[in-house]
Short mmCIF file of C-alpha atoms and ligand atoms in Angstrom, two decimals:
data_model
loop_
_atom_site.label_atom_id
_atom_site.label_comp_id
_atom_site.label_asym_id
_atom_site.label_seq_id
_atom_site.Cartn_x
_atom_site.Cartn_y
_atom_site.Cartn_z
CA MET Z 1 -49.88 -153.57 75.24
CA VAL Z 2 -49.49 -150.18 77.18
CA VAL Z 3 -52.73 -147.54 77.73
CA SER Z 4 -51.15 -144.32 79.31
CA ARG Z 5 -52.28 -140.30 79.12
CA GLU Z 6 -49.13 -139.58 76.29
CA LYS Z 7 -48.63 -140.70 72.91
CA HIS Z 8 -44.57 -140.63 73.59
CA ALA Z 9 -45.16 -141.73 76.55
CA THR Z 10 -47.63 -145.53 75.18
CA ALA Z 11 -44.63 -145.50 72.74
CA ALA Z 12 -42.24 -145.91 75.59
CA GLY Z 13 -43.73 -148.70 77.61
CA LEU Z 14 -43.92 -150.50 73.92
CA ALA Z 15 -41.18 -149.70 73.37
CA VAL Z 16 -39.69 -151.89 75.96
CA LEU Z 17 -41.49 -154.57 75.85
CA GLN Z 18 -40.58 -154.99 72.34
CA SER Z 19 -37.33 -155.02 73.59
CA GLY Z 20 -37.40 -157.81 76.65
CA GLY Z 21 -38.64 -155.93 79.40
CA ASN Z 22 -41.86 -157.12 81.39
CA ALA Z 23 -44.39 -154.45 82.24
CA ILE Z 24 -43.19 -153.88 85.74
CA ASP Z 25 -40.46 -152.16 83.65
CA ALA Z 26 -42.49 -150.64 80.76
CA ALA Z 27 -44.46 -148.90 82.93
CA VAL Z 28 -41.58 -147.52 84.94
CA ALA Z 29 -40.84 -145.77 81.63
CA VAL Z 30 -44.32 -144.90 81.10
CA GLY Z 31 -43.98 -143.03 84.76
CA PHE Z 32 -41.12 -140.97 83.62
CA ALA Z 33 -41.96 -140.41 80.25
CA LEU Z 34 -44.91 -139.23 81.39
CA ALA Z 35 -42.81 -137.01 83.76
CA VAL Z 36 -42.36 -135.03 80.48
CA THR Z 37 -44.95 -134.74 78.37
CA HIS Z 38 -47.27 -134.41 80.80
CA PRO Z 39 -46.34 -132.81 83.11
CA SER Z 40 -49.97 -131.63 84.65
CA ALA Z 41 -50.39 -135.34 85.97
CA GLY Z 42 -46.36 -137.15 85.18
CA ASN Z 43 -44.15 -136.73 88.04
CA ILE Z 44 -41.20 -136.53 89.46
CA GLY Z 45 -41.91 -134.87 91.76
CA GLY Z 46 -45.17 -136.02 93.03
CA GLY Z 47 -46.22 -139.74 93.88
CA GLY Z 48 -48.51 -142.83 93.29
CA PHE Z 49 -49.28 -146.74 93.77
CA MET Z 50 -48.67 -149.49 91.03
CA LEU Z 51 -50.97 -152.42 91.54
CA ILE Z 52 -48.78 -155.98 90.16
CA ARG Z 53 -50.07 -159.23 89.50
CA LEU Z 54 -47.07 -161.36 88.63
CA ALA Z 55 -47.87 -163.54 85.89
CA ASP Z 56 -47.16 -166.34 88.16
CA GLY Z 57 -50.62 -164.83 90.77
CA ARG Z 58 -48.95 -163.99 92.75
CA THR Z 59 -49.64 -160.29 93.60
CA THR Z 60 -48.00 -157.44 95.06
CA PHE Z 61 -49.17 -152.78 95.83
CA LEU Z 62 -46.46 -150.37 96.11
CA ASP Z 63 -47.16 -147.46 97.88
CA PHE Z 64 -44.51 -144.46 96.81
CA ARG Z 65 -47.16 -141.28 97.32
CA GLU Z 66 -45.79 -138.84 99.30
CA ARG Z 67 -45.37 -137.97 102.73
CA ALA Z 68 -46.32 -135.38 105.18
CA PRO Z 69 -42.78 -133.64 105.78
CA LEU Z 70 -41.12 -134.06 109.68
CA ALA Z 71 -41.75 -130.83 110.68
CA ALA Z 72 -45.17 -130.78 110.16
CA SER Z 73 -48.16 -130.10 112.45
CA ARG Z 74 -52.31 -130.67 112.21
CA ASN Z 75 -53.17 -127.76 112.38
CA MET Z 76 -50.17 -126.21 109.76
CA TYR Z 77 -53.00 -124.64 107.99
CA ILE Z 78 -55.02 -123.03 109.89
CA ASP Z 79 -55.10 -119.29 109.79
CA PRO Z 80 -54.17 -118.90 113.61
CA ALA Z 81 -55.40 -115.63 112.95
CA THR Z 82 -59.07 -116.32 111.47
CA GLY Z 83 -59.15 -120.21 112.28
CA LYS Z 84 -59.41 -120.58 109.51
CA ALA Z 85 -56.97 -122.83 107.00
CA THR Z 86 -55.25 -120.67 104.26
CA GLN Z 87 -54.91 -122.06 100.84
CA ASP Z 88 -51.13 -123.09 101.50
CA SER Z 89 -52.30 -126.34 101.49
CA VAL Z 90 -52.87 -126.04 97.60
CA LEU Z 91 -50.51 -123.48 95.85
CA GLY Z 92 -46.76 -123.07 96.31
CA TYR Z 93 -43.47 -124.07 98.90
CA ARG Z 94 -45.85 -125.81 101.19
CA ALA Z 95 -48.30 -127.10 99.92
CA ALA Z 96 -45.76 -130.35 98.94
CA GLY Z 97 -45.42 -133.79 100.34
CA VAL Z 98 -41.81 -135.06 100.26
CA PRO Z 99 -42.22 -137.41 95.95
CA GLY Z 100 -42.16 -141.10 96.64
CA THR Z 101 -42.05 -141.79 92.99
CA VAL Z 102 -38.68 -142.03 91.24
CA ARG Z 103 -37.45 -144.05 94.44
CA GLY Z 104 -41.23 -145.89 93.38
CA LEU Z 105 -39.19 -146.92 90.27
CA GLU Z 106 -37.00 -147.49 91.13
CA TYR Z 107 -37.99 -150.34 93.65
CA ALA Z 108 -40.54 -152.02 91.22
CA ASN Z 109 -37.81 -152.17 88.24
CA LYS Z 110 -36.00 -154.10 90.97
CA LYS Z 111 -37.30 -156.02 92.88
CA TYR Z 112 -40.13 -157.13 90.33
CA GLY Z 113 -38.25 -155.70 86.51
CA ARG Z 114 -35.57 -156.89 84.43
CA LYS Z 115 -34.42 -154.72 82.13
CA PRO Z 116 -31.11 -152.17 82.58
CA TRP Z 117 -32.40 -148.62 85.12
CA ALA Z 118 -30.77 -146.75 82.68
CA ALA Z 119 -32.82 -147.90 79.53
CA LEU Z 120 -35.94 -147.33 81.49
CA VAL Z 121 -34.93 -143.22 82.81
CA HIS Z 122 -32.79 -142.68 79.05
CA PRO Z 123 -35.95 -141.85 77.24
CA ALA Z 124 -38.01 -139.23 79.06
CA VAL Z 125 -33.88 -138.21 79.10
CA GLU Z 126 -34.65 -137.87 75.67
CA LEU Z 127 -38.48 -136.49 75.26
CA ALA Z 128 -36.78 -133.49 77.74
CA THR Z 129 -33.65 -133.44 75.85
CA SER Z 130 -34.64 -132.86 72.30
CA GLY Z 131 -38.66 -131.36 73.37
CA PHE Z 132 -41.88 -132.68 71.73
CA PRO Z 133 -44.41 -131.19 70.18
CA VAL Z 134 -46.51 -129.33 72.59
CA SER Z 135 -50.30 -130.72 71.17
CA TYR Z 136 -53.26 -128.43 71.13
CA ALA Z 137 -54.68 -130.65 74.61
CA GLN Z 138 -51.33 -129.32 75.98
CA ALA Z 139 -51.48 -125.46 74.71
CA GLN Z 140 -54.46 -125.44 76.40
CA SER Z 141 -53.55 -126.56 79.56
CA PHE Z 142 -50.80 -124.50 80.29
CA ARG Z 143 -53.37 -122.03 78.90
CA ALA Z 144 -55.62 -122.40 81.71
CA ALA Z 145 -53.16 -122.81 83.78
CA ARG Z 146 -52.87 -119.00 85.01
CA ALA Z 147 -51.60 -119.88 88.85
CA LEU Z 148 -48.67 -121.69 86.97
CA ALA Z 149 -47.29 -117.25 85.83
CA GLN Z 150 -47.07 -116.94 90.38
CA PHE Z 151 -43.79 -118.42 89.57
CA PRO Z 152 -41.20 -117.29 87.43
CA GLU Z 153 -39.44 -121.36 87.14
CA SER Z 154 -42.96 -122.32 85.83
CA LYS Z 155 -44.21 -119.50 83.96
CA ARG Z 156 -40.49 -119.55 82.16
CA ILE Z 157 -41.16 -123.73 81.21
CA PHE Z 158 -44.72 -124.03 81.52
CA LEU Z 159 -45.84 -121.07 79.79
CA ASN Z 160 -42.80 -119.47 77.86
CA ASP Z 161 -41.99 -117.16 79.87
CA GLY Z 162 -45.64 -115.94 79.65
CA LYS Z 163 -45.46 -116.38 75.96
CA PHE Z 164 -47.32 -119.42 75.86
CA TYR Z 165 -46.96 -121.83 73.63
CA GLU Z 166 -49.09 -122.93 70.60
CA PRO Z 167 -49.08 -126.72 69.03
CA GLY Z 168 -46.81 -127.95 67.33
CA ASP Z 169 -44.35 -126.01 69.00
CA VAL Z 170 -41.44 -127.28 70.79
CA LEU Z 171 -40.74 -128.20 74.66
CA VAL Z 172 -37.28 -128.56 75.38
CA GLN Z 173 -37.15 -129.20 79.28
CA GLY Z 174 -33.57 -128.49 80.50
CA ASP Z 175 -33.34 -128.99 83.78
CA LEU Z 176 -35.75 -131.92 83.91
CA ALA Z 177 -33.50 -132.81 81.64
CA ARG Z 178 -30.29 -132.84 83.85
CA THR Z 179 -31.80 -133.73 87.39
CA LEU Z 180 -33.61 -136.78 84.75
CA GLU Z 181 -29.62 -138.00 83.63
CA ARG Z 182 -28.43 -137.73 87.64
CA VAL Z 183 -31.07 -140.32 88.16
CA GLU Z 184 -30.23 -142.44 85.14
CA LYS Z 185 -27.25 -142.38 85.81
CA GLN Z 186 -26.86 -142.91 90.07
CA GLY Z 187 -30.74 -144.40 90.53
CA SER Z 188 -32.80 -143.37 93.60
CA LYS Z 189 -30.22 -141.71 95.24
CA GLY Z 190 -29.37 -139.00 92.34
CA PHE Z 191 -33.05 -137.22 93.54
CA TYR Z 192 -33.49 -137.96 96.86
CA GLU Z 193 -29.46 -137.58 98.22
CA GLY Z 194 -26.53 -135.22 96.31
CA GLN Z 195 -27.02 -132.22 93.79
CA THR Z 196 -30.96 -132.43 92.99
CA ALA Z 197 -31.25 -133.27 96.98
CA GLN Z 198 -29.64 -130.27 98.03
CA LEU Z 199 -30.84 -128.04 95.27
CA LEU Z 200 -34.55 -128.57 95.65
CA ALA Z 201 -34.11 -127.95 100.63
CA GLU Z 202 -32.57 -124.76 99.46
CA ASP Z 203 -35.20 -123.66 97.26
CA VAL Z 204 -38.07 -125.23 100.15
CA ALA Z 205 -36.31 -123.46 102.93
CA ARG Z 206 -35.45 -119.82 100.83
CA HIS Z 207 -39.38 -120.39 100.69
CA GLY Z 208 -40.75 -120.79 103.48
CA GLY Z 209 -41.62 -125.26 102.68
CA LEU Z 210 -40.26 -127.84 104.50
CA ILE Z 211 -39.11 -130.87 102.62
CA THR Z 212 -35.90 -130.54 102.79
CA GLU Z 213 -32.66 -132.91 103.48
CA GLU Z 214 -33.36 -135.16 106.09
CA ASP Z 215 -36.66 -135.85 104.59
CA LEU Z 216 -35.53 -137.12 101.02
CA ARG Z 217 -32.54 -139.51 102.47
CA ARG Z 218 -35.34 -140.69 104.77
CA TYR Z 219 -37.71 -141.52 102.03
CA THR Z 220 -39.62 -145.19 101.46
CA VAL Z 221 -41.28 -147.04 99.52
CA ARG Z 222 -44.21 -149.27 101.45
CA GLU Z 223 -44.99 -152.39 100.21
CA LEU Z 224 -48.61 -153.86 100.56
CA LYS Z 225 -50.57 -156.20 100.67
CA PRO Z 226 -53.58 -155.85 98.12
CA LEU Z 227 -57.14 -155.29 98.87
CA THR Z 228 -59.28 -158.72 97.59
CA GLY Z 229 -62.77 -159.46 96.98
CA SER Z 230 -65.72 -161.08 95.13
CA TYR Z 231 -68.23 -159.70 93.03
CA ARG Z 232 -70.49 -162.38 91.35
CA GLY Z 233 -67.73 -164.79 90.88
CA TYR Z 234 -64.89 -162.35 90.17
CA THR Z 235 -62.17 -161.35 91.97
CA ILE Z 236 -61.06 -157.41 92.63
CA VAL Z 237 -58.07 -157.22 93.45
CA THR Z 238 -57.44 -153.41 94.25
CA ALA Z 239 -55.92 -150.92 96.39
CA PRO Z 240 -55.48 -151.09 100.48
CA PRO Z 241 -55.16 -147.77 102.44
CA PRO Z 242 -53.89 -145.22 102.62
CA SER Z 243 -56.00 -145.95 99.62
CA SER Z 244 -59.78 -145.17 100.37
CA GLY Z 245 -60.53 -146.13 96.75
CA GLY Z 246 -60.17 -149.73 97.10
CA VAL Z 247 -62.94 -150.46 99.70
CA GLY Z 248 -65.08 -148.06 98.73
CA VAL Z 249 -64.70 -149.85 94.82
CA LEU Z 250 -65.40 -153.11 97.72
CA GLU Z 251 -68.57 -151.92 99.56
CA MET Z 252 -70.38 -150.40 96.38
CA LEU Z 253 -70.19 -153.27 94.65
CA GLY Z 254 -71.11 -155.63 97.66
CA MET Z 255 -73.94 -153.43 98.12
CA LEU Z 256 -74.91 -153.41 94.31
CA GLU Z 257 -74.69 -157.27 94.43
CA THR Z 258 -78.00 -158.32 95.15
CA THR Z 259 -80.21 -155.57 94.24
CA GLY Z 260 -81.06 -156.01 90.65
CA TYR Z 261 -80.75 -152.62 90.36
CA GLU Z 262 -78.92 -153.73 86.55
CA LYS Z 263 -82.28 -155.24 85.22
CA SER Z 264 -83.00 -151.63 84.65
CA GLY Z 265 -79.62 -151.54 82.05
CA ALA Z 266 -77.47 -148.61 81.95
CA GLY Z 267 -77.27 -145.60 82.97
CA SER Z 268 -81.08 -146.11 83.13
CA ALA Z 269 -82.55 -144.01 86.47
CA THR Z 270 -83.21 -147.06 88.06
CA ALA Z 271 -79.97 -148.18 87.87
CA VAL Z 272 -78.60 -144.34 88.29
CA HIS Z 273 -80.45 -144.61 91.87
CA TYR Z 274 -78.51 -146.96 93.16
CA MET Z 275 -75.16 -147.30 92.04
CA ALA Z 276 -75.42 -142.94 93.19
CA GLU Z 277 -77.25 -144.16 97.16
CA ALA Z 278 -74.12 -146.63 96.98
CA MET Z 279 -71.64 -143.49 96.12
CA ARG Z 280 -73.52 -141.89 98.70
CA ARG Z 281 -72.92 -144.37 102.07
CA TYR Z 282 -69.59 -144.96 101.75
CA PHE Z 283 -68.38 -142.23 100.87
CA ALA Z 284 -70.04 -141.17 104.47
CA ASP Z 285 -68.98 -143.41 105.51
CA ARG Z 286 -64.65 -142.70 104.26
CA SER Z 287 -64.88 -139.71 105.66
CA GLU Z 288 -64.48 -141.05 109.41
CA ASN Z 289 -62.94 -144.82 108.84
CA LEU Z 290 -60.07 -144.22 106.06
CA GLY Z 291 -56.40 -142.91 106.35
CA ASP Z 292 -52.68 -143.99 106.69
CA PRO Z 293 -52.98 -147.89 108.72
CA ASP Z 294 -49.59 -146.79 109.33
CA PHE Z 295 -51.30 -144.19 111.42
CA PHE Z 296 -54.47 -145.21 111.82
CA LYS Z 297 -56.43 -148.61 112.59
CA VAL Z 298 -59.09 -148.58 109.79
CA PRO Z 299 -61.38 -150.38 110.77
CA LEU Z 300 -61.43 -153.01 107.61
CA THR Z 301 -62.58 -156.17 107.65
CA SER Z 302 -66.05 -154.24 109.25
CA LEU Z 303 -66.56 -151.62 107.19
CA LEU Z 304 -66.52 -155.14 104.11
CA ASP Z 305 -68.17 -157.37 106.34
CA PRO Z 306 -71.26 -158.80 104.57
CA LYS Z 307 -73.81 -158.37 107.23
CA TYR Z 308 -72.38 -153.89 107.41
CA ILE Z 309 -73.02 -153.61 103.27
CA ALA Z 310 -75.86 -155.62 104.04
CA LYS Z 311 -77.70 -153.28 106.44
CA ARG Z 312 -75.97 -150.48 103.31
CA ARG Z 313 -78.06 -151.95 101.44
CA ALA Z 314 -80.97 -152.21 102.71
CA SER Z 315 -81.56 -147.87 103.38
CA ILE Z 316 -81.54 -147.85 99.98
CA ASP Z 317 -85.20 -146.76 99.24
CA PRO Z 318 -85.73 -147.90 95.89
CA VAL Z 319 -87.14 -145.12 94.65
CA SER Z 320 -85.84 -142.16 95.83
CA ALA Z 321 -82.93 -140.59 97.14
CA THR Z 322 -81.65 -140.32 101.17
CA PRO Z 323 -80.73 -136.91 101.48
CA SER Z 324 -77.35 -136.88 102.69
CA SER Z 325 -78.40 -135.46 105.86
CA ALA Z 326 -79.86 -138.13 107.04
CA ILE Z 327 -76.89 -140.79 106.54
CA LYS Z 328 -74.04 -140.57 108.81
CA ALA Z 329 -70.44 -142.45 108.15
CA ALA Z 330 -70.62 -145.36 110.41
CA ALA Z 331 -69.12 -145.81 113.70
CA PHE Z 332 -67.10 -149.20 114.48
CA ASN Z 333 -66.79 -150.24 118.52
CA GLY Z 334 -63.34 -150.13 119.79
CA LYS Z 335 -62.25 -148.79 115.86
CA GLU Z 336 -60.46 -152.06 114.51
CA SER Z 337 -59.27 -149.89 113.81
CA ASN Z 338 -58.00 -133.44 89.97
CA GLU Z 339 -55.36 -134.44 88.41
CA THR Z 340 -53.77 -137.71 88.64
CA THR Z 341 -53.16 -140.26 86.03
CA HIS Z 342 -53.63 -143.74 85.40
CA PHE Z 343 -51.38 -146.09 82.66
CA THR Z 344 -51.83 -149.77 82.87
CA VAL Z 345 -49.53 -151.92 81.19
CA ALA Z 346 -49.96 -156.18 80.26
CA ASP Z 347 -47.30 -158.48 78.65
CA GLY Z 348 -47.51 -161.24 76.80
CA GLU Z 349 -45.76 -163.36 79.71
CA GLY Z 350 -49.32 -162.86 82.12
CA ASN Z 351 -47.60 -159.48 84.10
CA VAL Z 352 -49.99 -157.11 84.89
CA VAL Z 353 -49.35 -153.44 86.05
CA SER Z 354 -51.87 -150.64 86.77
CA VAL Z 355 -50.17 -147.46 88.08
CA THR Z 356 -51.60 -144.64 89.91
CA TYR Z 357 -49.69 -141.51 89.90
CA THR Z 358 -50.09 -138.18 90.80
CA LEU Z 359 -49.10 -134.23 91.76
CA ASN Z 360 -52.92 -134.11 92.98
CA GLY Z 361 -54.71 -130.57 91.66
CA GLY Z 362 -52.79 -129.92 87.72
CA TYR Z 363 -49.41 -128.73 87.60
CA GLY Z 364 -49.32 -130.07 91.86
CA SER Z 365 -48.47 -126.33 93.55
CA LYS Z 366 -47.72 -124.89 90.82
CA VAL Z 367 -44.21 -124.72 91.72
CA THR Z 368 -41.11 -125.51 89.90
CA ALA Z 369 -38.04 -126.59 92.01
CA THR Z 370 -35.92 -123.98 90.94
CA GLY Z 371 -32.93 -125.18 88.77
CA LEU Z 372 -34.17 -128.63 88.86
CA GLY Z 373 -36.78 -128.48 86.24
CA PHE Z 374 -39.73 -130.61 87.81
CA LEU Z 375 -43.05 -129.58 89.58
CA LEU Z 376 -43.38 -130.34 93.21
CA ASN Z 377 -46.91 -132.13 93.73
CA ASN Z 378 -49.39 -130.11 97.00
CA GLU Z 379 -50.80 -133.68 97.92
CA MET Z 380 -50.01 -132.11 101.58
CA ASP Z 381 -55.14 -131.10 100.34
CA ASP Z 382 -55.02 -134.93 100.55
CA PHE Z 383 -55.24 -134.37 104.62
CA ALA Z 384 -57.91 -132.67 106.86
CA PRO Z 385 -55.88 -129.18 106.23
CA LYS Z 386 -58.59 -128.63 109.21
CA PRO Z 387 -60.53 -131.75 109.97
CA GLY Z 388 -64.16 -131.69 109.71
CA GLU Z 389 -64.34 -128.63 106.95
CA ALA Z 390 -63.68 -129.69 103.09
CA ASN Z 391 -60.14 -129.36 101.30
CA MET Z 392 -59.77 -127.95 97.81
CA TYR Z 393 -62.06 -131.61 96.87
CA GLY Z 394 -65.04 -130.22 98.48
CA LEU Z 395 -64.29 -133.78 101.16
CA ILE Z 396 -65.53 -133.77 104.89
CA GLN Z 397 -62.66 -136.03 106.68
CA GLY Z 398 -62.68 -136.22 109.76
CA GLU Z 399 -59.29 -136.82 112.69
CA ALA Z 400 -58.24 -140.49 110.81
CA ASN Z 401 -56.36 -138.51 107.81
CA ALA Z 402 -55.26 -135.22 110.18
CA ILE Z 403 -51.97 -134.28 109.34
CA ALA Z 404 -48.63 -136.02 110.83
CA PRO Z 405 -44.81 -135.82 110.26
CA GLY Z 406 -43.96 -138.83 108.28
CA LYS Z 407 -48.14 -139.72 107.78
CA THR Z 408 -49.57 -140.57 103.81
CA PRO Z 409 -52.14 -138.62 102.55
CA LEU Z 410 -55.57 -140.72 102.61
CA SER Z 411 -55.60 -141.15 98.40
CA SER Z 412 -58.95 -142.33 96.23
CA MET Z 413 -56.92 -143.59 93.32
CA THR Z 414 -57.86 -147.64 92.54
CA PRO Z 415 -55.49 -149.60 90.44
CA THR Z 416 -57.52 -153.09 89.61
CA ILE Z 417 -57.27 -156.08 88.13
CA VAL Z 418 -60.30 -157.59 88.39
CA LEU Z 419 -60.23 -161.98 87.85
CA ARG Z 420 -61.76 -164.79 86.86
CA ASP Z 421 -60.34 -168.18 87.54
CA GLY Z 422 -56.87 -167.13 89.05
CA LYS Z 423 -57.02 -164.97 86.14
CA PRO Z 424 -57.14 -161.11 85.02
CA VAL Z 425 -60.39 -160.31 83.07
CA LEU Z 426 -59.90 -156.24 82.88
CA ALA Z 427 -56.81 -154.20 84.40
CA LEU Z 428 -57.87 -150.13 85.20
CA GLY Z 429 -57.90 -146.70 87.04
CA SER Z 430 -58.74 -143.35 86.31
CA PRO Z 431 -57.80 -139.83 88.28
CA GLY Z 432 -60.45 -137.18 89.43
CA GLY Z 433 -59.61 -137.56 92.88
CA PRO Z 434 -62.84 -139.62 94.85
CA THR Z 435 -64.44 -138.94 91.32
CA ILE Z 436 -61.72 -142.39 90.78
CA ILE Z 437 -63.11 -144.56 92.96
CA ASN Z 438 -67.11 -143.76 91.11
CA SER Z 439 -66.38 -143.67 87.59
CA VAL Z 440 -63.52 -146.82 87.97
CA LEU Z 441 -66.54 -148.64 89.83
CA GLU Z 442 -68.66 -147.56 86.54
CA VAL Z 443 -66.35 -148.83 84.25
CA ILE Z 444 -66.50 -152.63 86.07
CA VAL Z 445 -70.18 -153.03 86.32
CA ASN Z 446 -70.20 -151.57 82.99
CA VAL Z 447 -67.69 -154.43 81.45
CA LEU Z 448 -69.85 -157.23 84.86
CA ASP Z 449 -72.64 -156.18 84.35
CA PHE Z 450 -73.33 -154.55 81.50
CA GLY Z 451 -71.76 -157.02 79.45
CA MET Z 452 -70.04 -153.57 77.50
CA ASN Z 453 -66.79 -154.02 75.00
CA VAL Z 454 -64.33 -152.64 77.11
CA GLN Z 455 -63.33 -149.36 75.03
CA ASP Z 456 -67.48 -148.56 75.46
CA ALA Z 457 -67.33 -148.60 79.36
CA VAL Z 458 -64.11 -146.89 79.05
CA ASN Z 459 -66.48 -144.33 76.71
CA TRP Z 460 -69.91 -144.40 78.79
CA PRO Z 461 -71.93 -140.75 80.57
CA ARG Z 462 -70.06 -140.42 83.96
CA PHE Z 463 -71.26 -138.91 87.53
CA HIS Z 464 -70.63 -138.93 90.61
CA HIS Z 465 -71.78 -139.08 94.34
CA GLN Z 466 -70.02 -138.02 97.75
CA TRP Z 467 -72.70 -137.57 99.89
CA LEU Z 468 -71.17 -133.82 101.03
CA PRO Z 469 -71.91 -132.05 98.89
CA ASP Z 470 -75.61 -133.60 98.43
CA VAL Z 471 -74.96 -133.09 94.13
CA LEU Z 472 -75.43 -135.70 91.97
CA SER Z 473 -72.92 -134.75 89.37
CA MET Z 474 -72.89 -136.29 85.51
CA GLU Z 475 -71.02 -136.27 81.93
CA PRO Z 476 -73.34 -134.78 79.46
CA GLY Z 477 -74.47 -137.95 77.35
CA TYR Z 478 -77.89 -138.57 79.60
CA SER Z 479 -81.35 -137.81 78.22
CA PRO Z 480 -83.53 -134.94 79.70
CA ASP Z 481 -85.58 -137.92 80.98
CA THR Z 482 -83.46 -139.80 83.06
CA VAL Z 483 -82.08 -136.22 84.25
CA ALA Z 484 -85.78 -135.10 84.42
CA LEU Z 485 -86.73 -138.75 85.99
CA LEU Z 486 -83.46 -138.34 88.47
CA GLU Z 487 -84.35 -135.36 90.06
CA GLN Z 488 -87.48 -136.64 89.71
CA ARG Z 489 -86.60 -139.24 92.80
CA GLY Z 490 -84.62 -136.19 94.82
CA TYR Z 491 -81.52 -135.59 93.51
CA ARG Z 492 -79.82 -131.98 92.93
CA ILE Z 493 -78.08 -132.54 90.35
CA ARG Z 494 -75.13 -130.42 88.25
CA ARG Z 495 -73.71 -131.49 85.04
CA VAL Z 496 -70.06 -131.39 84.60
CA ALA Z 497 -67.77 -131.27 81.34
CA SER Z 498 -66.18 -134.47 82.02
CA GLN Z 499 -64.89 -136.77 84.56
CA GLY Z 500 -61.82 -139.22 85.24
CA GLU Z 501 -59.70 -140.83 82.16
CA VAL Z 502 -60.07 -144.48 82.86
CA ALA Z 503 -57.20 -146.73 80.56
CA ALA Z 504 -57.83 -150.01 81.13
CA ILE Z 505 -57.12 -154.19 79.42
CA ARG Z 506 -59.37 -156.21 78.89
CA TRP Z 507 -58.60 -160.14 78.24
CA ASP Z 508 -60.81 -161.84 75.76
CA ASN Z 509 -60.34 -165.17 74.32
CA GLY Z 510 -56.44 -164.60 74.14
CA TRP Z 511 -56.71 -161.29 72.86
CA LEU Z 512 -55.80 -157.88 74.75
CA GLU Z 513 -57.62 -155.37 74.01
CA GLY Z 514 -56.50 -151.44 75.56
CA ALA Z 515 -59.07 -148.95 75.75
CA PRO Z 516 -57.33 -144.92 76.43
CA ASP Z 517 -59.93 -142.89 77.72
CA PRO Z 518 -61.86 -139.84 74.57
CA ARG Z 519 -61.53 -138.11 76.79
CA THR Z 520 -58.76 -137.04 76.79
CA GLU Z 521 -55.36 -137.61 73.65
CA ALA Z 522 -54.49 -141.01 75.51
CA THR Z 523 -53.35 -144.38 73.06
CA ALA Z 524 -53.45 -147.81 73.40
CA GLU Z 525 -50.41 -149.76 71.69
CA GLY Z 526 -50.49 -152.77 71.40
CA HIS Z 527 -47.90 -155.93 69.33
N1 LIG V 601 -54.83 -136.85 94.91
C1 LIG V 601 -55.43 -137.43 94.54
C2 LIG V 601 -56.46 -138.41 95.15
O1 LIG V 601 -54.80 -139.08 95.40
O2 LIG V 601 -56.90 -139.23 96.07
#
């Protein structure tokens, strides 16, 4: 079963499974195909996380997220004249961290896959060379991404030189095809060394960016132990730091577990209240306590200590919202320390792969590297560009997530696999910046606590609270009655059109149920 954001990519993954590849191989093929067919988030110029559970029960986590270039520094986005953070962490060459996707996918294939590398990259080369028809939603997405016009290569390739694409127009990406061909033939060296690396470093240098050939050559994947916790007899295997997502899901599930919140029913004002209060408390903790574990001792044991979680739970008023101003990030003694995409793959042997990868914002920095055809990320904005001030997601973050050379920005990406009695029952993840963590939480409790089938769980309207700003954002689908009850409890509500794009697989009595998110053009295909 393959669930991904775009049908050609889903088909590429399915073809790998049908021709004897395992779930890891299929995920690699999906990752490359999305880099062609879903350019706002699919990428080779960004990075991500891959959570793997092998058929023999082993689990592992590949961190191929972007790293800060060696020339990066703490205050690089602060304007010395005004003392304010500039837009450079969001738009243009200086926003890009060192991409990790190609090395991450190669690492996964070499260590856990079995298909030849070229067979997994080739479908993407074909899609870029021959092109694919632009869908209605993709045509709209290009039109909406006006900032692409500021960068000539992006304008030429993605905006049809300013004429825009109509649905059904075929998008051919010749420069990207040639870059992918080098990757197909030379492996990750075709990206991190030689012609690609040289052209990229030269282009970046010409435009005041930081990534050098040395940064590219030195890029390495980190293989980490996933974070594991339990909830009502289920085992939750999820993303460790530098993701803030796994710890968030576990801390929030811990706060909810004994409240009885679920008895009020999915979507009730009481259930939304308890979940929003858990979100508020976790996001306060996130602001100060999460960062790259190679640079900051993340107090994981303290954050997930049942005694600490019980204290957090006890501070939830059963009726009224707690103002965020009354909630502080936990301070532990001696410190024990929005556009992204997710795909989920399961094979018939029992291997499961959950991947979230990203350029950060939609179309990343909006820069397409000259002659190379791929967009560069703006992942540097996932650091605290100015510690203590909001980044583009409105997240307040502290010194733990300040910029340093070689450091990895804190992420919210939360690829997760839920097990019961050692067997997978649910695998999922989502894009959406900080909303990712709450979208994943909500789909998990929709299945485990509210008994929904997986498609209903994914479809169900979502909501999000992130401590600051003190706002509860809600998708359409909640009745005016529920919204009024929440307002009476003290919530400031903002209606949003859409939150997240969850790609989930459920195991049910020997069947694999794929649930693409109807908010998008995602597809699920199995055999
Ligand atoms: N760039 C989104 C995230 O990593 O959370």
